[in-house]
């Protein structure tokens, strides 16, 4: 088995479930010690810790609401006291409100920015200080950063800001030996995606969207995790400041869609 992360310490925010959990297990299988961050569900976080330690590496569950700067400080202090350093930081925790722009309130804007943008920037600042021998920083974005669709303006604009921060961080952190990249996910089979398509009133049926994706299916958390793992691994040494799309081709299509054509244009 490839052990690309032997002796490495990784902190992944929001890693008790979904993409974060898949990534935690992926890194652990290759030798990394893991800090499993969670906000509320301690049982889920502890179950992730048990899965990781069963693979051999060390793991701890660290509760912190990264919407709060004081809790971000406490999270990184815990990493420093437990491990003495950090090699990989992945900003994965995210949430927002899904409304039309005219319906967004000031607190919707504030909370989305605090959790998605500010938490990433403050976390990266603290991570770099623990990366004494260089390291990797990665952040999760989404295709709402480059495409506009219903009710996603609040989160999509924050994801676009994150991708801009990645470029600036890549330049300023390069002298420290720290690479910074983003992974822009499309429709990934997670609880968050299910919530968006099932709970947002009036949202288009997900099957109508999948029909327009070149790969014609949702992505899996593991497919996103594998991409992030590559960006954290030694072979990505010369890659920094980039955003990688994991979306089955969603971000390259435009109307008229092949799914709306008829023979002889229709794709089989």
mmCIF file of C-alpha atoms in Angstrom:
data_model
loop_
_atom_site.group_PDB
_atom_site.id
_atom_site.type_symbol
_atom_site.label_atom_id
_atom_site.label_comp_id
_atom_site.label_asym_id
_atom_site.label_seq_id
_atom_site.Cartn_x
_atom_site.Cartn_y
_atom_site.Cartn_z
ATOM 1 C CA UNK A 1 0.000 0.000 0.000
ATOM 2 C CA UNK A 2 1.166 3.514 -0.843
ATOM 3 C CA UNK A 3 1.948 5.383 2.407
ATOM 4 C CA UNK A 4 2.267 8.929 1.109
ATOM 5 C CA UNK A 5 1.242 10.459 4.435
ATOM 6 C CA UNK A 6 3.294 8.467 6.931
ATOM 7 C CA UNK A 7 4.281 10.740 9.806
ATOM 8 C CA UNK A 8 1.978 13.577 8.659
ATOM 9 C CA UNK A 9 -0.655 15.356 10.747
ATOM 10 C CA UNK A 10 -3.847 16.530 9.035
ATOM 11 C CA UNK A 11 -6.662 18.735 10.314
ATOM 12 C CA UNK A 12 -9.915 18.637 8.352
ATOM 13 C CA UNK A 13 -12.771 20.874 9.422
ATOM 14 C CA UNK A 14 -16.215 19.338 9.286
ATOM 15 C CA UNK A 15 -14.763 15.839 9.001
ATOM 16 C CA UNK A 16 -17.273 13.781 10.966
ATOM 17 C CA UNK A 17 -19.317 13.134 7.801
ATOM 18 C CA UNK A 18 -19.490 13.550 4.036
ATOM 19 C CA UNK A 19 -16.460 14.579 2.014
ATOM 20 C CA UNK A 20 -14.489 15.487 5.138
ATOM 21 C CA UNK A 21 -14.914 12.033 6.623
ATOM 22 C CA UNK A 22 -14.045 10.326 3.318
ATOM 23 C CA UNK A 23 -10.875 12.405 3.149
ATOM 24 C CA UNK A 24 -9.952 11.680 6.773
ATOM 25 C CA UNK A 25 -10.158 7.945 6.130
ATOM 26 C CA UNK A 26 -8.278 8.252 2.831
ATOM 27 C CA UNK A 27 -5.366 10.041 4.473
ATOM 28 C CA UNK A 28 -5.407 7.652 7.431
ATOM 29 C CA UNK A 29 -5.142 4.634 5.133
ATOM 30 C CA UNK A 30 -1.908 6.150 3.887
ATOM 31 C CA UNK A 31 -0.501 6.816 7.335
ATOM 32 C CA UNK A 32 -1.664 10.287 8.423
ATOM 33 C CA UNK A 33 -2.687 11.169 11.963
ATOM 34 C CA UNK A 34 -6.012 12.978 11.841
ATOM 35 C CA UNK A 35 -7.739 15.745 13.760
ATOM 36 C CA UNK A 36 -11.468 15.202 13.223
ATOM 37 C CA UNK A 37 -13.207 18.540 13.682
ATOM 38 C CA UNK A 38 -16.938 18.693 14.314
ATOM 39 C CA UNK A 39 -19.440 21.243 15.544
ATOM 40 C CA UNK A 40 -22.307 19.333 17.192
ATOM 41 C CA UNK A 41 -22.384 15.577 16.606
ATOM 42 C CA UNK A 42 -19.813 14.136 19.010
ATOM 43 C CA UNK A 43 -21.009 10.565 18.423
ATOM 44 C CA UNK A 44 -20.395 10.829 14.689
ATOM 45 C CA UNK A 45 -16.961 12.338 15.266
ATOM 46 C CA UNK A 46 -16.009 9.620 17.732
ATOM 47 C CA UNK A 47 -17.094 6.940 15.280
ATOM 48 C CA UNK A 48 -14.808 8.519 12.678
ATOM 49 C CA UNK A 49 -11.971 8.473 15.204
ATOM 50 C CA UNK A 50 -12.575 4.775 15.848
ATOM 51 C CA UNK A 51 -12.474 4.002 12.122
ATOM 52 C CA UNK A 52 -9.226 5.909 11.737
ATOM 53 C CA UNK A 53 -7.467 4.361 14.722
ATOM 54 C CA UNK A 54 -8.531 0.905 13.504
ATOM 55 C CA UNK A 55 -6.407 1.640 10.436
ATOM 56 C CA UNK A 56 -3.378 2.342 12.629
ATOM 57 C CA UNK A 57 -2.819 6.114 12.786
ATOM 58 C CA UNK A 58 -3.634 8.325 15.729
ATOM 59 C CA UNK A 59 -6.813 10.408 15.691
ATOM 60 C CA UNK A 60 -8.594 12.844 17.981
ATOM 61 C CA UNK A 61 -12.017 14.473 17.836
ATOM 62 C CA UNK A 62 -11.872 18.254 18.306
ATOM 63 C CA UNK A 63 -15.098 20.193 18.769
ATOM 64 C CA UNK A 64 -15.105 23.742 17.401
ATOM 65 C CA UNK A 65 -17.573 25.987 15.665
ATOM 66 C CA UNK A 66 -15.293 27.582 13.071
ATOM 67 C CA UNK A 67 -17.797 30.385 12.638
ATOM 68 C CA UNK A 68 -16.273 31.793 15.851
ATOM 69 C CA UNK A 69 -12.670 33.123 15.790
ATOM 70 C CA UNK A 70 -12.097 32.182 19.440
ATOM 71 C CA UNK A 71 -13.034 28.593 18.692
ATOM 72 C CA UNK A 72 -10.691 28.529 15.696
ATOM 73 C CA UNK A 73 -7.914 29.643 18.032
ATOM 74 C CA UNK A 74 -8.839 26.899 20.486
ATOM 75 C CA UNK A 75 -8.897 24.285 17.709
ATOM 76 C CA UNK A 76 -5.388 25.085 16.530
ATOM 77 C CA UNK A 77 -4.094 25.318 20.085
ATOM 78 C CA UNK A 78 -5.384 21.774 20.569
ATOM 79 C CA UNK A 79 -3.557 20.631 17.430
ATOM 80 C CA UNK A 80 -0.355 22.240 18.656
ATOM 81 C CA UNK A 81 -0.602 20.735 22.141
ATOM 82 C CA UNK A 82 -1.500 17.240 20.906
ATOM 83 C CA UNK A 83 0.848 16.931 17.918
ATOM 84 C CA UNK A 84 3.280 19.837 18.084
ATOM 85 C CA UNK A 85 2.877 20.637 14.384
ATOM 86 C CA UNK A 86 0.585 20.422 11.361
ATOM 87 C CA UNK A 87 1.304 19.230 7.832
ATOM 88 C CA UNK A 88 -2.094 19.422 6.103
ATOM 89 C CA UNK A 89 -5.019 21.766 6.717
ATOM 90 C CA UNK A 90 -8.272 21.269 4.825
ATOM 91 C CA UNK A 91 -11.056 23.822 5.192
ATOM 92 C CA UNK A 92 -14.138 21.752 4.470
ATOM 93 C CA UNK A 93 -16.891 22.916 6.858
ATOM 94 C CA UNK A 94 -19.516 24.999 5.061
ATOM 95 C CA UNK A 95 -23.113 26.152 5.342
ATOM 96 C CA UNK A 96 -25.280 28.977 4.089
ATOM 97 C CA UNK A 97 -28.826 30.172 3.458
ATOM 98 C CA UNK A 98 -30.478 29.413 0.137
ATOM 99 C CA UNK A 99 -32.652 32.350 -0.863
ATOM 100 C CA UNK A 100 -33.120 34.788 -3.695
ATOM 101 C CA UNK A 101 -30.866 37.825 -3.323
ATOM 102 C CA UNK A 102 -33.772 40.150 -2.504
ATOM 103 C CA UNK A 103 -34.743 37.899 0.403
ATOM 104 C CA UNK A 104 -31.317 37.715 2.068
ATOM 105 C CA UNK A 105 -31.044 39.403 5.467
ATOM 106 C CA UNK A 106 -27.915 40.952 6.943
ATOM 107 C CA UNK A 107 -27.440 38.027 9.318
ATOM 108 C CA UNK A 108 -27.615 35.580 6.370
ATOM 109 C CA UNK A 109 -24.733 37.418 4.721
ATOM 110 C CA UNK A 110 -22.707 37.670 7.920
ATOM 111 C CA UNK A 111 -23.018 34.033 8.941
ATOM 112 C CA UNK A 112 -22.237 32.691 5.482
ATOM 113 C CA UNK A 113 -19.140 34.872 5.188
ATOM 114 C CA UNK A 114 -17.962 34.009 8.700
ATOM 115 C CA UNK A 115 -18.245 30.257 8.221
ATOM 116 C CA UNK A 116 -17.006 29.977 4.660
ATOM 117 C CA UNK A 117 -14.536 32.789 4.007
ATOM 118 C CA UNK A 118 -13.360 34.079 7.375
ATOM 119 C CA UNK A 119 -12.961 30.593 8.839
ATOM 120 C CA UNK A 120 -10.752 29.596 5.910
ATOM 121 C CA UNK A 121 -8.543 32.688 6.134
ATOM 122 C CA UNK A 122 -8.146 32.560 9.914
ATOM 123 C CA UNK A 123 -7.566 28.812 9.780
ATOM 124 C CA UNK A 124 -4.900 29.177 7.092
ATOM 125 C CA UNK A 125 -3.121 31.867 9.132
ATOM 126 C CA UNK A 126 -2.935 29.579 12.124
ATOM 127 C CA UNK A 127 -2.097 26.491 10.077
ATOM 128 C CA UNK A 128 0.965 28.108 8.489
ATOM 129 C CA UNK A 129 2.391 28.862 11.913
ATOM 130 C CA UNK A 130 2.278 25.137 12.738
ATOM 131 C CA UNK A 131 3.758 24.068 9.374
ATOM 132 C CA UNK A 132 7.368 24.419 10.389
ATOM 133 C CA UNK A 133 8.672 22.202 7.583
ATOM 134 C CA UNK A 134 6.263 23.298 4.875
ATOM 135 C CA UNK A 135 2.843 21.840 4.254
ATOM 136 C CA UNK A 136 -0.368 21.820 2.274
ATOM 137 C CA UNK A 137 -3.587 23.793 2.552
ATOM 138 C CA UNK A 138 -6.732 22.886 0.618
ATOM 139 C CA UNK A 139 -10.242 24.288 0.647
ATOM 140 C CA UNK A 140 -13.546 23.046 -0.718
ATOM 141 C CA UNK A 141 -15.308 25.246 -3.228
ATOM 142 C CA UNK A 142 -18.311 24.560 -5.473
ATOM 143 C CA UNK A 143 -19.470 25.271 -8.997
ATOM 144 C CA UNK A 144 -21.617 28.121 -7.670
ATOM 145 C CA UNK A 145 -18.374 30.110 -7.577
ATOM 146 C CA UNK A 146 -18.304 30.305 -11.380
ATOM 147 C CA UNK A 147 -21.922 29.628 -12.405
ATOM 148 C CA UNK A 148 -25.128 31.339 -11.263
ATOM 149 C CA UNK A 149 -28.171 29.264 -10.352
ATOM 150 C CA UNK A 150 -31.247 29.697 -8.143
ATOM 151 C CA UNK A 151 -30.821 30.542 -4.428
ATOM 152 C CA UNK A 152 -27.034 30.037 -4.437
ATOM 153 C CA UNK A 153 -25.823 33.645 -4.594
ATOM 154 C CA UNK A 154 -24.905 33.859 -0.915
ATOM 155 C CA UNK A 155 -22.777 30.716 -0.840
ATOM 156 C CA UNK A 156 -21.533 30.940 -4.430
ATOM 157 C CA UNK A 157 -20.127 34.427 -3.922
ATOM 158 C CA UNK A 158 -18.327 33.229 -0.802
ATOM 159 C CA UNK A 159 -16.863 30.288 -2.704
ATOM 160 C CA UNK A 160 -15.643 32.693 -5.387
ATOM 161 C CA UNK A 161 -13.957 34.755 -2.677
ATOM 162 C CA UNK A 162 -12.325 31.604 -1.312
ATOM 163 C CA UNK A 163 -10.820 30.833 -4.707
ATOM 164 C CA UNK A 164 -9.392 34.359 -4.863
ATOM 165 C CA UNK A 165 -7.880 33.931 -1.390
ATOM 166 C CA UNK A 166 -6.274 30.674 -2.594
ATOM 167 C CA UNK A 167 -4.389 32.556 -5.288
ATOM 168 C CA UNK A 168 -3.150 35.224 -2.892
ATOM 169 C CA UNK A 169 -2.186 32.669 -0.255
ATOM 170 C CA UNK A 170 -0.282 30.612 -2.825
ATOM 171 C CA UNK A 171 1.968 33.590 -3.520
ATOM 172 C CA UNK A 172 2.499 34.668 0.088
ATOM 173 C CA UNK A 173 2.866 31.194 1.583
ATOM 174 C CA UNK A 174 5.235 29.800 -1.074
ATOM 175 C CA UNK A 175 8.336 31.056 0.787
ATOM 176 C CA UNK A 176 7.206 28.944 3.763
ATOM 177 C CA UNK A 177 7.027 25.824 1.591
ATOM 178 C CA UNK A 178 3.228 25.783 1.834
ATOM 179 C CA UNK A 179 1.078 25.042 -1.216
ATOM 180 C CA UNK A 180 -2.539 26.254 -1.309
ATOM 181 C CA UNK A 181 -5.197 24.898 -3.664
ATOM 182 C CA UNK A 182 -8.963 24.542 -3.959
ATOM 183 C CA UNK A 183 -11.243 21.752 -5.133
ATOM 184 C CA UNK A 184 -14.431 22.904 -6.810
ATOM 185 C CA UNK A 185 -17.096 20.225 -6.513
ATOM 186 C CA UNK A 186 -20.149 19.779 -8.669
ATOM 187 C CA UNK A 187 -23.158 17.683 -7.688
ATOM 188 C CA UNK A 188 -21.664 15.367 -5.074
ATOM 189 C CA UNK A 189 -23.750 12.700 -3.358
ATOM 190 C CA UNK A 190 -23.781 14.182 0.150
ATOM 191 C CA UNK A 191 -26.368 15.226 2.715
ATOM 192 C CA UNK A 192 -25.783 18.846 1.741
ATOM 193 C CA UNK A 193 -26.610 18.227 -1.903
ATOM 194 C CA UNK A 194 -29.688 16.214 -0.938
ATOM 195 C CA UNK A 195 -30.849 19.065 1.287
ATOM 196 C CA UNK A 196 -30.451 21.608 -1.497
ATOM 197 C CA UNK A 197 -32.467 19.663 -4.049
ATOM 198 C CA UNK A 198 -35.057 18.194 -1.691
ATOM 199 C CA UNK A 199 -35.687 20.970 0.817
ATOM 200 C CA UNK A 200 -35.380 24.233 -1.096
ATOM 201 C CA UNK A 201 -38.925 25.101 -2.175
ATOM 202 C CA UNK A 202 -39.401 25.202 -5.935
ATOM 203 C CA UNK A 203 -35.948 23.794 -6.752
ATOM 204 C CA UNK A 204 -35.585 21.956 -10.073
ATOM 205 C CA UNK A 205 -35.640 18.139 -9.807
ATOM 206 C CA UNK A 206 -32.124 16.787 -9.519
ATOM 207 C CA UNK A 207 -32.716 14.318 -12.372
ATOM 208 C CA UNK A 208 -33.228 17.254 -14.750
ATOM 209 C CA UNK A 209 -29.816 18.595 -13.727
ATOM 210 C CA UNK A 210 -28.011 15.262 -13.905
ATOM 211 C CA UNK A 211 -29.253 14.803 -17.474
ATOM 212 C CA UNK A 212 -27.230 17.868 -18.470
ATOM 213 C CA UNK A 213 -23.942 16.775 -16.874
ATOM 214 C CA UNK A 214 -21.643 15.093 -19.422
ATOM 215 C CA UNK A 215 -20.994 12.193 -17.009
ATOM 216 C CA UNK A 216 -24.767 12.000 -16.299
ATOM 217 C CA UNK A 217 -24.389 11.159 -12.630
ATOM 218 C CA UNK A 218 -23.520 12.619 -9.264
ATOM 219 C CA UNK A 219 -19.958 12.494 -8.027
ATOM 220 C CA UNK A 220 -19.036 10.591 -4.890
ATOM 221 C CA UNK A 221 -17.413 11.966 -1.731
ATOM 222 C CA UNK A 222 -14.543 9.553 -2.378
ATOM 223 C CA UNK A 223 -13.878 11.040 -5.814
ATOM 224 C CA UNK A 224 -13.545 14.486 -4.254
ATOM 225 C CA UNK A 225 -11.456 13.109 -1.383
ATOM 226 C CA UNK A 226 -9.054 11.440 -3.807
ATOM 227 C CA UNK A 227 -8.502 14.739 -5.615
ATOM 228 C CA UNK A 228 -7.826 16.576 -2.368
ATOM 229 C CA UNK A 229 -5.463 13.808 -1.258
ATOM 230 C CA UNK A 230 -3.472 14.287 -4.467
ATOM 231 C CA UNK A 231 -3.138 18.009 -3.714
ATOM 232 C CA UNK A 232 -1.903 17.190 -0.211
ATOM 233 C CA UNK A 233 0.591 14.572 -1.416
ATOM 234 C CA UNK A 234 4.266 14.923 -2.389
ATOM 235 C CA UNK A 235 3.555 14.566 -6.128
ATOM 236 C CA UNK A 236 1.682 17.896 -6.134
ATOM 237 C CA UNK A 237 4.770 19.841 -5.024
ATOM 238 C CA UNK A 238 4.739 22.137 -8.070
ATOM 239 C CA UNK A 239 0.995 22.864 -7.974
ATOM 240 C CA UNK A 240 -0.209 25.871 -6.017
ATOM 241 C CA UNK A 241 -2.813 28.619 -6.376
ATOM 242 C CA UNK A 242 -5.088 26.430 -8.477
ATOM 243 C CA UNK A 243 -8.747 25.396 -8.372
ATOM 244 C CA UNK A 244 -9.476 21.858 -9.557
ATOM 245 C CA UNK A 245 -13.008 21.076 -10.769
ATOM 246 C CA UNK A 246 -14.469 17.695 -9.813
ATOM 247 C CA UNK A 247 -17.843 17.997 -11.486
ATOM 248 C CA UNK A 248 -18.245 15.432 -14.259
ATOM 249 C CA UNK A 249 -17.933 18.189 -16.851
ATOM 250 C CA UNK A 250 -20.725 20.359 -15.423
ATOM 251 C CA UNK A 251 -18.703 23.584 -15.532
ATOM 252 C CA UNK A 252 -17.818 23.256 -19.241
ATOM 253 C CA UNK A 253 -21.324 22.881 -20.681
ATOM 254 C CA UNK A 254 -23.696 25.593 -21.862
ATOM 255 C CA UNK A 255 -27.107 25.797 -23.518
ATOM 256 C CA UNK A 256 -28.315 24.449 -25.865
ATOM 257 C CA UNK A 257 -27.787 21.253 -23.921
ATOM 258 C CA UNK A 258 -27.291 17.902 -25.610
ATOM 259 C CA UNK A 259 -29.939 16.479 -23.278
ATOM 260 C CA UNK A 260 -32.479 18.759 -25.000
ATOM 261 C CA UNK A 261 -31.538 17.816 -28.566
ATOM 262 C CA UNK A 262 -33.020 15.169 -30.826
ATOM 263 C CA UNK A 263 -31.404 12.948 -33.495
ATOM 264 C CA UNK A 264 -29.128 13.319 -35.313
ATOM 265 C CA UNK A 265 -27.600 15.641 -32.660
ATOM 266 C CA UNK A 266 -28.610 13.735 -29.543
ATOM 267 C CA UNK A 267 -25.829 11.838 -27.806
ATOM 268 C CA UNK A 268 -26.465 8.163 -27.152
#
